Coordinates of C-alpha atoms and ligand atoms in Angstrom, one line a residue:
M1 CA 19.2 48.0 9.1
P2 CA 18.7 51.4 7.1
A3 CA 15.3 53.1 7.6
F4 CA 12.8 53.7 4.7
S5 CA 10.5 56.6 5.1
P6 CA 7.2 55.8 4.0
D7 CA 7.3 57.1 0.7
E8 CA 10.7 55.1 -0.1
I9 CA 8.8 52.0 0.8
E10 CA 5.7 52.6 -1.1
A11 CA 8.8 53.7 -4.3
L12 CA 9.9 50.4 -3.2
K13 CA 7.0 48.3 -4.2
R14 CA 6.6 50.0 -7.0
R15 CA 9.1 48.5 -8.5
L16 CA 9.2 45.5 -6.6
R17 CA 5.6 45.3 -8.9
A18 CA 6.8 46.4 -11.9
L19 CA 9.5 43.8 -11.8
E20 CA 7.2 40.6 -10.8
A21 CA 5.3 42.1 -14.2
V22 CA 8.1 41.4 -16.5
M23 CA 8.9 38.2 -14.5
A24 CA 5.1 37.1 -15.3
R25 CA 4.8 38.2 -18.6
S26 CA 8.2 36.9 -19.8
S27 CA 7.7 34.4 -22.7
D28 CA 11.0 33.3 -21.5
A29 CA 11.1 31.0 -18.3
I30 CA 13.0 32.6 -15.3
I31 CA 14.5 30.7 -12.1
I32 CA 16.3 32.9 -9.7
T33 CA 18.2 30.8 -7.3
D34 CA 19.8 32.1 -4.2
A35 CA 23.6 31.8 -2.8
D36 CA 23.2 28.1 -2.5
N37 CA 21.6 27.8 -5.6
R38 CA 18.1 27.1 -4.3
I39 CA 15.3 28.5 -6.2
V40 CA 13.8 31.4 -4.9
E41 CA 11.2 32.7 -8.1
V42 CA 10.3 31.3 -10.8
N43 CA 8.1 32.9 -13.4
P44 CA 4.6 31.3 -15.1
A45 CA 6.4 30.9 -18.2
F46 CA 8.6 28.4 -16.3
T47 CA 5.7 26.2 -15.2
R48 CA 4.1 26.5 -18.6
L49 CA 7.3 24.7 -19.8
S50 CA 8.1 22.8 -17.0
G51 CA 5.0 21.8 -15.7
Y52 CA 6.8 22.4 -11.9
T53 CA 4.4 25.0 -10.0
P54 CA 6.2 28.0 -8.0
K55 CA 5.6 26.2 -5.3
E56 CA 6.6 22.8 -6.1
A57 CA 10.0 24.3 -7.4
R58 CA 10.8 26.8 -4.6
G59 CA 13.8 25.4 -2.2
S60 CA 15.4 22.8 -4.3
T61 CA 18.2 23.3 -6.6
P62 CA 17.0 23.5 -10.5
N63 CA 18.9 20.0 -10.8
F64 CA 16.0 18.3 -10.1
L65 CA 15.1 19.5 -14.0
A66 CA 18.6 17.9 -15.6
S67 CA 17.6 14.8 -17.4
A68 CA 20.0 12.1 -18.0
K69 CA 21.2 13.2 -21.7
T70 CA 23.2 16.2 -19.8
T71 CA 26.6 14.3 -18.3
R72 CA 28.5 14.4 -15.7
A73 CA 31.5 16.1 -17.8
S74 CA 29.3 19.0 -19.4
Y75 CA 27.8 19.6 -15.7
D76 CA 31.3 19.7 -14.6
A77 CA 32.3 22.0 -17.4
F78 CA 29.4 24.1 -17.0
W79 CA 29.8 25.6 -13.6
A80 CA 33.5 25.9 -14.2
D81 CA 32.5 28.4 -17.1
L82 CA 30.1 29.9 -15.1
L83 CA 32.0 30.9 -12.1
R84 CA 35.1 32.0 -14.5
D85 CA 32.9 34.2 -16.4
D86 CA 29.4 34.9 -14.6
V87 CA 27.8 34.4 -17.3
W88 CA 26.9 31.0 -19.5
Q89 CA 25.1 30.1 -22.8
G90 CA 24.2 27.1 -24.1
E91 CA 21.8 24.4 -25.0
M92 CA 20.7 21.8 -22.5
W93 CA 18.1 18.9 -22.1
D94 CA 15.5 19.6 -19.1
R95 CA 13.1 17.1 -18.4
A96 CA 9.5 18.4 -17.2
K97 CA 7.0 17.4 -15.1
D98 CA 5.3 14.8 -17.3
G99 CA 8.6 12.9 -18.1
S100 CA 9.1 14.8 -21.6
L101 CA 12.6 15.9 -22.9
Y102 CA 13.0 19.3 -24.0
P103 CA 16.2 21.5 -25.2
Q104 CA 16.6 24.8 -24.4
W105 CA 19.3 27.5 -25.1
L106 CA 20.0 28.8 -21.7
T107 CA 21.3 31.9 -20.0
V108 CA 22.4 31.5 -16.9
S109 CA 24.2 34.6 -14.8
V110 CA 25.6 35.1 -11.3
I111 CA 24.8 38.2 -9.6
R112 CA 27.1 39.2 -7.1
D113 CA 26.9 41.7 -3.9
A114 CA 29.1 44.8 -3.5
A115 CA 31.6 42.8 -1.9
G116 CA 31.7 40.2 -4.7
A117 CA 30.2 37.5 -2.9
I118 CA 27.4 35.3 -5.3
Q119 CA 23.6 36.8 -4.2
N120 CA 21.8 34.8 -6.7
Y121 CA 21.7 32.9 -10.1
V122 CA 19.2 33.8 -12.4
V123 CA 18.6 31.8 -15.4
H124 CA 16.4 31.9 -18.0
F125 CA 15.7 30.2 -21.1
S126 CA 12.9 29.2 -23.8
D127 CA 11.2 25.8 -24.6
L128 CA 13.3 24.7 -28.2
G129 CA 10.8 22.3 -28.4
E130 CA 7.2 21.8 -30.5
H131 CA 5.2 24.1 -28.2
A132 CA 7.8 26.9 -28.5
E133 CA 6.4 30.2 -28.8
T134 CA 6.9 32.4 -31.7
T135 CA 10.2 34.3 -29.6
A136 CA 11.3 30.9 -28.6
E137 CA 11.1 29.7 -32.2
L138 CA 13.1 32.7 -33.2
A139 CA 15.7 31.5 -30.5
R140 CA 16.0 28.3 -32.1
M141 CA 15.8 28.9 -35.8
A142 CA 18.7 31.5 -35.1
H143 CA 21.2 28.3 -33.3
F144 CA 19.6 24.8 -35.1
D145 CA 19.2 23.5 -38.5
A146 CA 15.4 23.9 -39.3
L147 CA 15.2 20.3 -41.5
T148 CA 17.3 18.1 -39.0
Q149 CA 17.2 20.1 -36.0
L150 CA 20.8 19.9 -35.2
Y151 CA 23.0 22.8 -34.9
N152 CA 23.3 24.9 -37.7
R153 CA 26.7 26.1 -39.1
S154 CA 26.6 30.1 -37.2
A155 CA 25.6 27.8 -33.7
F156 CA 28.4 25.5 -34.9
E157 CA 31.2 28.4 -35.5
S158 CA 30.6 29.8 -32.2
L159 CA 30.4 26.3 -30.4
L160 CA 33.7 24.9 -31.8
P161 CA 36.0 27.8 -31.1
Q162 CA 34.4 27.6 -27.5
A163 CA 35.2 24.0 -27.3
L164 CA 39.0 24.2 -28.4
H165 CA 39.2 26.8 -25.3
N166 CA 37.7 24.5 -22.9
A167 CA 39.9 21.8 -24.1
Q168 CA 43.4 23.7 -24.1
R169 CA 42.4 24.9 -20.4
D170 CA 41.5 21.2 -19.5
N171 CA 44.9 19.9 -21.4
R172 CA 42.1 17.6 -23.2
Q173 CA 41.9 16.5 -27.0
V174 CA 39.4 17.3 -29.3
A175 CA 37.9 15.8 -32.4
V176 CA 36.7 17.1 -35.4
L177 CA 34.9 14.7 -37.8
V178 CA 34.0 16.3 -41.2
I179 CA 31.1 13.5 -42.4
D180 CA 29.6 13.8 -46.9
L181 CA 27.5 11.5 -47.8
D182 CA 28.5 9.3 -50.8
R183 CA 26.2 10.5 -53.7
F184 CA 23.6 12.0 -52.2
K185 CA 23.6 14.3 -55.1
N186 CA 22.3 11.7 -56.8
V187 CA 18.8 10.6 -54.6
N188 CA 18.5 14.9 -54.6
D189 CA 18.3 14.9 -58.7
S190 CA 16.8 11.4 -59.5
L191 CA 13.7 11.4 -56.7
G192 CA 13.5 15.0 -55.7
H193 CA 14.1 17.2 -52.8
A194 CA 11.3 15.9 -50.9
I195 CA 12.6 12.8 -50.8
G196 CA 16.2 14.1 -50.6
D197 CA 15.1 15.7 -47.2
Q198 CA 13.6 12.5 -45.8
L199 CA 17.1 10.8 -46.1
L200 CA 18.3 13.3 -44.9
K201 CA 16.6 14.0 -41.3
G202 CA 17.1 9.6 -41.5
V203 CA 21.0 10.4 -41.3
A204 CA 20.7 13.2 -38.8
E205 CA 18.8 10.8 -36.5
R206 CA 21.4 8.6 -36.9
L207 CA 24.2 10.3 -36.1
R208 CA 22.9 11.6 -33.2
E209 CA 22.2 8.4 -31.7
S210 CA 25.5 7.3 -32.4
V211 CA 27.3 9.7 -29.9
R212 CA 26.8 11.2 -26.6
A213 CA 24.8 13.8 -25.7
S214 CA 27.3 16.3 -24.9
D215 CA 29.0 15.6 -28.3
I216 CA 28.4 18.6 -30.7
V217 CA 26.2 17.8 -34.0
A218 CA 26.0 20.2 -36.8
R219 CA 24.5 20.3 -39.8
I220 CA 26.6 22.6 -42.0
G221 CA 25.8 22.7 -45.8
G222 CA 23.4 20.0 -48.0
D223 CA 24.6 17.0 -46.7
E224 CA 27.7 18.2 -45.1
F225 CA 27.6 17.6 -41.4
I226 CA 30.4 17.9 -38.8
I227 CA 31.0 16.5 -35.1
V228 CA 32.6 17.9 -32.9
L229 CA 33.9 15.5 -30.1
P230 CA 35.0 18.0 -27.0
D231 CA 36.7 15.2 -25.1
I232 CA 38.5 12.2 -26.5
E233 CA 40.9 9.9 -24.6
N234 CA 43.3 9.6 -27.9
A235 CA 43.0 9.0 -31.9
L236 CA 41.7 5.0 -31.0
S237 CA 38.9 5.9 -29.3
V238 CA 37.8 7.9 -32.2
A239 CA 38.0 5.4 -34.4
G240 CA 35.7 3.7 -32.4
V241 CA 33.4 6.2 -32.3
T242 CA 33.7 6.3 -36.3
S243 CA 33.5 3.0 -36.5
K244 CA 30.2 2.8 -34.8
L245 CA 29.1 5.9 -37.1
K246 CA 29.8 3.8 -40.1
H247 CA 27.7 1.0 -38.6
N248 CA 25.0 3.1 -37.7
L249 CA 24.6 4.9 -40.8
A250 CA 25.1 1.5 -43.2
D251 CA 21.7 0.4 -42.7
S252 CA 19.0 1.0 -45.6
Y253 CA 16.7 3.9 -45.0
R254 CA 12.8 3.4 -46.1
V255 CA 11.6 6.7 -47.4
G256 CA 7.5 6.2 -48.7
P257 CA 8.4 3.4 -51.7
H258 CA 12.4 4.1 -52.0
T259 CA 15.1 2.1 -50.2
L260 CA 17.9 4.1 -50.0
Y261 CA 21.6 4.0 -48.8
A262 CA 23.4 6.8 -47.4
T263 CA 26.7 6.0 -46.6
P264 CA 29.7 8.4 -45.2
S265 CA 33.1 9.5 -46.5
I266 CA 34.3 10.7 -42.9
G267 CA 37.3 13.0 -42.0
I268 CA 38.7 13.6 -38.9
A269 CA 41.4 15.8 -37.1
L270 CA 42.7 16.5 -33.8
F271 CA 43.3 19.2 -31.2
P272 CA 46.3 19.9 -30.8
A273 CA 48.1 17.6 -33.0
D274 CA 46.6 18.7 -36.5
G275 CA 45.7 22.2 -35.3
T276 CA 44.9 24.8 -32.4
D277 CA 42.3 26.7 -34.4
A278 CA 39.0 26.1 -35.4
A279 CA 40.0 27.3 -39.2
T280 CA 43.2 25.1 -39.4
L281 CA 40.8 22.0 -38.1
L282 CA 38.5 22.6 -40.5
K283 CA 40.4 22.8 -43.1
N284 CA 42.9 19.9 -42.4
A285 CA 39.4 17.4 -41.5
D286 CA 38.0 18.3 -44.7
A287 CA 41.1 17.2 -46.6
A288 CA 41.0 14.0 -44.9
M289 CA 37.2 13.7 -46.1
Y290 CA 38.2 14.0 -49.8
H291 CA 40.7 11.5 -49.3
A292 CA 38.3 9.1 -47.6
K293 CA 36.0 9.4 -50.9
A294 CA 38.8 8.9 -53.5
Q295 CA 39.8 6.2 -51.1
G296 CA 36.5 4.4 -52.4
R297 CA 33.8 6.4 -50.1
N298 CA 32.2 4.7 -47.1
N299 CA 35.2 5.5 -45.1
F300 CA 37.2 6.9 -42.9
Q301 CA 40.8 9.0 -42.7
F302 CA 43.0 10.6 -39.9
F303 CA 44.3 13.7 -41.0
S304 CA 48.1 13.6 -42.0
E305 CA 50.3 16.0 -43.5
G306 CA 50.3 13.7 -46.5
M307 CA 46.9 15.2 -47.5
N308 CA 47.9 18.4 -47.9
I309 CA 50.5 17.1 -50.3
A310 CA 47.8 15.2 -52.2
A311 CA 45.9 18.7 -52.3
L312 CA 49.1 20.1 -53.6
E313 CA 49.7 17.3 -56.2
R314 CA 45.9 18.3 -57.5
M315 CA 46.8 21.7 -57.8
K316 CA 49.6 20.4 -59.8
I317 CA 47.3 18.4 -62.1
E318 CA 45.1 21.5 -62.7
N319 CA 47.8 23.7 -63.6
G320 CA 49.1 21.2 -65.7
L321 CA 46.1 20.7 -67.2
R322 CA 45.0 24.4 -68.0
L323 CA 48.4 24.7 -69.9
A324 CA 47.8 21.8 -71.5
I325 CA 44.4 22.9 -72.8
E326 CA 45.7 26.3 -73.7
S327 CA 48.5 25.1 -75.8
T328 CA 46.0 22.3 -77.7
R329 CA 45.2 23.3 -81.3
L330 CA 43.4 21.2 -83.7
G331 CA 46.1 19.0 -86.1
T332 CA 48.8 19.7 -83.9
A333 CA 50.3 17.3 -81.7
G334 CA 49.0 18.5 -78.6
Q335 CA 49.6 16.8 -75.1
F336 CA 46.2 15.5 -75.5
H337 CA 45.5 12.6 -77.9
L338 CA 42.6 10.5 -78.9
Y339 CA 42.9 6.9 -78.5
F340 CA 39.7 4.8 -80.0
Q341 CA 37.7 1.1 -79.1
P342 CA 36.1 -0.9 -81.6
Q343 CA 32.2 -2.0 -80.9
L344 CA 30.7 -5.1 -82.8
H345 CA 27.9 -5.8 -83.3
I346 CA 27.4 -9.3 -82.4
D347 CA 25.3 -11.0 -85.4
T348 CA 27.1 -9.5 -88.0
N349 CA 30.1 -9.4 -86.7
R350 CA 30.6 -6.1 -88.3
I351 CA 32.6 -2.8 -86.5
V352 CA 29.4 0.0 -85.8
G353 CA 30.9 2.3 -84.0
L354 CA 34.2 3.7 -82.1
E355 CA 34.2 5.1 -78.7
A356 CA 36.4 8.2 -78.3
L357 CA 38.6 8.2 -75.6
V358 CA 41.1 11.1 -74.6
R359 CA 44.5 10.6 -73.4
W360 CA 47.0 13.0 -71.7
F361 CA 50.8 12.7 -72.2
H362 CA 52.5 15.0 -70.2
P363 CA 56.0 16.1 -70.8
E364 CA 57.9 15.6 -67.5
W365 CA 55.0 12.7 -65.8
G366 CA 54.3 10.9 -68.6
S367 CA 50.9 9.5 -69.3
M368 CA 47.9 10.4 -66.6
P369 CA 44.5 8.2 -66.9
P370 CA 41.1 10.0 -67.7
A371 CA 40.0 8.7 -63.9
Q372 CA 42.7 11.0 -62.9
F373 CA 41.8 14.0 -64.9
I374 CA 38.5 13.8 -65.9
P375 CA 37.4 14.7 -62.4
I376 CA 39.0 17.6 -62.0
A377 CA 38.3 18.9 -64.8
E378 CA 35.1 18.6 -64.2
D379 CA 35.3 20.2 -61.0
T380 CA 37.4 23.3 -62.3
G381 CA 35.2 23.9 -65.5
L382 CA 38.3 22.9 -67.9
I383 CA 36.1 20.1 -69.0
Q384 CA 34.4 22.9 -71.2
P385 CA 37.5 23.6 -73.8
L386 CA 38.4 20.2 -73.7
G387 CA 35.6 18.6 -74.6
D388 CA 34.9 21.3 -77.4
W389 CA 38.6 19.5 -78.2
V390 CA 37.3 15.9 -78.4
F391 CA 34.4 17.2 -80.4
W392 CA 36.5 18.2 -82.8
E393 CA 39.1 15.9 -83.2
S394 CA 36.8 13.2 -83.1
C395 CA 35.3 14.9 -86.2
R396 CA 38.6 15.6 -87.8
Q397 CA 39.2 11.6 -87.0
L398 CA 36.3 10.6 -88.6
R399 CA 36.7 12.3 -91.5
I400 CA 40.3 10.5 -92.0
L401 CA 39.0 7.3 -91.9
R402 CA 35.6 8.8 -94.5
D403 CA 38.7 9.1 -96.6
A404 CA 40.4 6.2 -96.1
G405 CA 37.4 3.9 -97.1
I406 CA 36.2 3.2 -93.9
A407 CA 32.3 3.6 -94.6
D408 CA 28.8 3.2 -91.9
I409 CA 31.3 3.7 -88.7
R410 CA 29.9 6.3 -86.1
V411 CA 32.4 7.7 -83.4
A412 CA 30.9 8.1 -79.7
V413 CA 32.1 10.9 -77.8
N414 CA 31.9 11.0 -73.9
L415 CA 29.9 13.9 -72.7
S416 CA 30.5 15.0 -69.1
A417 CA 27.1 16.4 -67.0
Q418 CA 28.7 20.2 -67.3
Q419 CA 28.9 20.2 -70.8
L420 CA 25.1 19.0 -71.4
R421 CA 24.5 22.1 -69.2
H422 CA 25.6 24.3 -71.5
A423 CA 23.2 25.8 -74.0
D424 CA 25.6 26.0 -76.7
L425 CA 26.3 22.6 -76.6
P426 CA 24.0 21.6 -79.9
A427 CA 25.8 24.5 -81.6
V428 CA 29.1 23.1 -80.9
V429 CA 28.1 19.8 -82.0
H430 CA 26.4 20.5 -85.1
G431 CA 29.3 23.3 -86.5
A432 CA 32.1 20.5 -85.8
L433 CA 30.4 17.8 -87.9
A434 CA 29.5 20.6 -90.6
C435 CA 33.3 21.4 -91.0
Y436 CA 34.1 18.0 -91.7
D437 CA 31.4 17.3 -94.0
L438 CA 29.6 14.8 -91.4
K439 CA 26.2 13.5 -90.8
P440 CA 24.3 13.9 -87.1
T441 CA 23.8 10.2 -87.4
D442 CA 27.9 9.9 -87.8
L443 CA 27.9 10.8 -84.0
E444 CA 26.8 9.6 -81.1
L445 CA 27.2 10.8 -77.7
E446 CA 27.5 9.0 -74.3
I447 CA 25.9 10.4 -71.2
T448 CA 26.1 9.0 -67.7
E449 CA 23.2 7.6 -66.0
S450 CA 23.9 10.0 -63.0
A451 CA 24.6 13.0 -65.6
A452 CA 21.6 12.0 -67.7
M453 CA 19.5 12.6 -63.8
Q454 CA 20.8 15.9 -63.2
N455 CA 18.8 18.7 -63.7
P456 CA 16.0 16.5 -65.7
A457 CA 14.1 18.9 -67.1
A458 CA 17.0 20.9 -68.8
T459 CA 18.5 18.0 -69.6
I460 CA 15.7 17.0 -71.2
A461 CA 15.0 19.7 -73.8
I462 CA 18.8 19.8 -74.5
L463 CA 19.0 16.1 -75.3
N464 CA 15.2 16.3 -77.6
Q465 CA 17.5 19.4 -79.5
L466 CA 20.7 16.9 -80.3
S467 CA 18.5 13.8 -81.1
D468 CA 16.0 15.5 -83.5
T469 CA 18.6 15.9 -85.6
G470 CA 19.5 12.7 -85.5
I471 CA 22.6 12.4 -83.2
V472 CA 22.9 9.0 -81.1
L473 CA 22.7 9.3 -77.7
S474 CA 23.0 6.4 -75.3
I475 CA 23.3 6.1 -71.4
D476 CA 26.7 5.5 -70.2
D477 CA 28.0 3.2 -67.1
F478 CA 24.0 2.1 -66.9
G479 CA 23.6 0.3 -63.8
T480 CA 25.2 2.8 -61.2
G481 CA 23.0 5.2 -60.4
Y482 CA 19.5 5.7 -59.4
S483 CA 17.9 6.2 -62.6
S484 CA 14.0 5.1 -62.7
L485 CA 12.4 3.8 -65.6
S486 CA 9.4 6.1 -65.8
Y487 CA 12.5 8.8 -66.5
L488 CA 14.1 6.8 -68.5
K489 CA 11.2 6.6 -70.6
N490 CA 10.9 10.1 -71.2
L491 CA 14.9 10.4 -72.9
P492 CA 15.3 10.4 -76.7
V493 CA 18.1 7.6 -76.1
Q494 CA 18.6 4.9 -78.6
R495 CA 21.1 3.0 -76.2
L496 CA 22.2 1.3 -73.3
K497 CA 25.7 0.6 -72.2
I498 CA 25.8 -2.0 -69.2
D499 CA 28.5 -0.9 -66.7
R500 CA 31.7 -3.0 -67.0
S501 CA 31.5 -4.0 -63.6
F502 CA 29.2 -6.0 -64.3
V503 CA 29.9 -7.5 -67.3
Q504 CA 33.4 -8.1 -65.5
E505 CA 31.8 -10.0 -63.1
I506 CA 29.1 -11.9 -65.5
E507 CA 30.8 -15.1 -65.2
V508 CA 31.1 -15.3 -61.1
S509 CA 28.7 -13.5 -59.7
R510 CA 24.8 -14.2 -59.7
D511 CA 23.6 -11.0 -58.9
D512 CA 25.5 -9.5 -61.9
H513 CA 24.8 -12.2 -64.3
A514 CA 20.7 -11.0 -63.1
I515 CA 21.4 -7.8 -63.9
C516 CA 23.0 -8.0 -67.0
S517 CA 20.4 -10.1 -68.1
A518 CA 17.3 -7.9 -66.7
T519 CA 18.7 -4.7 -67.9
I520 CA 18.7 -6.5 -71.4
A521 CA 15.2 -7.3 -71.0
L522 CA 14.3 -4.0 -69.5
G523 CA 15.9 -2.3 -72.8
H524 CA 14.7 -4.2 -75.1
H525 CA 11.4 -3.7 -73.9
L526 CA 11.9 0.2 -74.3
D527 CA 13.4 -0.5 -77.6
L528 CA 16.8 0.2 -76.6
E529 CA 19.9 -1.3 -78.6
L530 CA 22.3 -2.8 -75.7
V531 CA 25.8 -2.7 -75.5
A532 CA 28.2 -4.4 -72.9
E533 CA 31.1 -2.7 -72.1
G534 CA 34.5 -4.2 -70.8
V535 CA 34.1 -7.7 -72.5
E536 CA 37.6 -9.3 -72.0
S537 CA 36.9 -13.2 -72.5
E538 CA 34.9 -15.7 -75.1
G539 CA 33.2 -17.0 -71.6
Q540 CA 31.8 -13.4 -71.3
R541 CA 30.8 -13.0 -75.3
Q542 CA 29.3 -16.3 -75.1
L543 CA 26.8 -15.3 -72.4
L544 CA 26.0 -11.7 -73.1
E545 CA 25.1 -13.5 -76.7
K546 CA 22.7 -15.5 -74.7
L547 CA 20.9 -13.0 -72.6
G548 CA 20.6 -11.2 -76.7
C549 CA 23.1 -8.3 -76.1
D550 CA 23.5 -6.4 -79.2
V551 CA 27.1 -4.8 -79.5
L552 CA 30.2 -5.6 -77.7
Q553 CA 33.2 -3.3 -76.8
G554 CA 36.4 -4.5 -74.8
F555 CA 39.5 -5.9 -74.7
F556 CA 38.6 -9.2 -76.1
Y557 CA 38.5 -7.3 -79.3
S558 CA 40.8 -4.6 -79.0
K559 CA 42.2 -2.3 -76.8
P560 CA 42.0 1.5 -77.4
L561 CA 44.1 2.3 -79.8
P562 CA 45.6 5.8 -81.4
A563 CA 44.4 6.5 -85.0
T564 CA 46.6 5.2 -87.1
E565 CA 46.3 2.1 -85.8
I566 CA 42.6 2.3 -85.3
L567 CA 42.9 2.6 -89.1
I568 CA 45.1 -0.5 -89.7
F569 CA 42.9 -2.6 -87.4
L570 CA 39.6 -1.4 -89.6
K571 CA 41.2 -2.6 -92.8
N572 CA 42.4 -5.9 -91.1
W573 CA 39.2 -6.3 -89.8
Q574 CA 37.5 -5.5 -92.8
A575 CA 39.5 -8.1 -95.0
T576 CA 39.3 -11.1 -92.8
Q577 CA 35.1 -10.6 -92.4
V578 CA 35.6 -11.0 -96.2
A579 CA 37.9 -13.7 -96.4
A580 CA 35.4 -15.4 -93.7
Ligands
C2E1 P1 33.9 5.2 -69.8 O1 33.3 5.8 -70.6 O2 33.1 3.8 -69.1 O3 35.3 4.3 -70.9 C1 35.1 2.7 -71.2 C2 36.8 3.0 -70.3 O4 36.5 1.5 -70.0 C3 38.2 3.2 -71.0 O5 38.8 3.7 -70.1 C4 38.4 1.8 -71.7 O6 39.7 1.6 -71.7 C5 38.0 1.1 -70.8 N1 37.9 -0.6 -71.2 C6 37.5 -0.7 -72.3 N2 37.1 -2.0 -72.4 C7 37.7 -2.6 -71.5 C8 38.0 -4.0 -71.0 O7 37.4 -5.0 -71.7 N3 38.3 -4.2 -69.5 C9 38.8 -2.9 -69.0 N4 39.1 -3.6 -67.6 N5 38.1 -1.8 -69.2 C10 37.8 -1.4 -70.7 P2 39.9 5.0 -70.5 O8 40.1 5.2 -71.5 O9 40.8 5.1 -68.8 O10 38.5 6.2 -70.0 C11 38.1 6.2 -68.4 C12 36.7 7.0 -68.1 O11 37.2 8.6 -68.5 C13 35.7 6.8 -69.2 O12 34.9 5.8 -68.9 C14 35.1 8.1 -69.3 O13 34.0 8.1 -68.3 C15 36.4 9.0 -69.1 N6 36.6 9.7 -70.5 C16 37.6 9.2 -71.3 N7 37.6 10.0 -72.2 C17 36.5 11.3 -72.4 C18 36.6 12.2 -72.9 O14 36.7 12.6 -74.2 N8 35.7 13.1 -72.0 C19 35.1 12.8 -71.0 N9 34.4 13.7 -70.6 N10 35.2 11.6 -70.1 C20 36.3 11.1 -70.7
CA2 CA1 32.2 5.9 -72.2
CA3 CA1 31.2 3.1 -70.0

């Protein structure tokens, strides 16, 4: 023992008091243990957070704080990391004296003596729970998403590489699950963000409950979540977890007066098979998620190389679409054509309108269905020039029909949500009408229910502008969205088009029959004309007539026909009507 002079002892005492004061005033809880990990010192913040006095804590290991949420595996991983790096940071759940669980962001440091032997461990942490003080609150905000309390994007971005690093070291597999909620946007757009937020909170809770505490669950964007399973046996065990997720999320959510659903589309990439770094794994899990969505939602997909091929395919279509649009001129035979499908009034049997449906004939690939290229046109903004062409071409064709003696027929054009957001839409529409000497009442615009629900105030303003001039507006695919009656009342629409899917099953499904019946009653109550689309049989026609539907459209009368054929069809129809 070296001997200290009285002055040196005094100086050491002062230093000790200063350090004690720092410990005492720190809002972070601090635990100091000895080389055997027995607690030698704790500070008042520790007592405040955990409920244990220094007397109760001294002599035991910090293990008595551990909650069952911390698994053996993650505990072992913690020690391995700490002894390798001499410092460890991360989240752990602890149990306070009163039994409550609290998450904490821990920093553990190893203090070694000059010879390198462990002398102490120093643990400090801030409470991340409800009673957190400002500093702890800030720490929490830096790592956790405020709405759902899951990890946020930035925490996730440091946790995933760490998990991959550990898996590499221990020769383990990791699964990365990208989860996107189906049609969540509809909820937000139609019921408002407050309701959307509540739904997200509910989803987050169920996600957290569906996996182990040591699994990483993060919210990285609006309705996008990621789960990392840091230690999996094989692909099959991931499929087990995914089925559980799907099952747990399938139940409805009660939010205020609403009953909502939020089914997930899940894409899965595995380390190391599908990628050895975070960026590649995320990219591939994302591709798998898009694939799951395309497969009809509420579904999960493992990544495969084929998906990158699908992404390439999509790019190919996008480029083809770009070229086709650039080379499209009004009146010349480009790659796009309009087909027309007649709509009949049920009482008079007269054709009252034609729906214009775009067709794309590619010189190499042949005909490409709109369901395949319209969504790509929408995602890329190409729907704007394509939509403009559809307007002008519809008006041009209607003028040709008029000049051939077909009067009193309207043409109905489909509008995408994006077009509806463009302030110059009324100008384009009226320009095309004027150019072909047509009246606004000669044109009908079909807007899907979900498009009409987006950005309600702006949408209503544009629709009012269009409707004020006499253009007819209809809600397309009615029954597939979340529109509320009170909202519908505010829209200047004249027609409701019952979605094809309900008409298809009207003879065999009691539910679909009831939906058609209720929609027609509701529509009539709001003074709207009811159009049923996808009518394929006499049986369906009869039922719709009985329910009081006004207008019918479908293969039962005619498939969509190219312009030259529709003229012949209309002439023949007129002739049979006159004869009858
Ligand atoms: P939509 O607006 O619901 O159009 C009706 C779809 O139902 C058309 O498919 C039509 O061919 C089909 N259909 C009509 N009658 C029957 C029937 O009796 N049975 C069956 N099974 N199907 C029937 P199409 O032409 O493939 O168009 C698909 C979708 O693509 C359209 O659905 C519309 O959303 C979109 N689309 C088509 N043309 C345009 C366009 O010019 N602009 C925009 N924005 N979207 C378009
Ligand atoms: Ca339509
Ligand atoms: Ca439709």
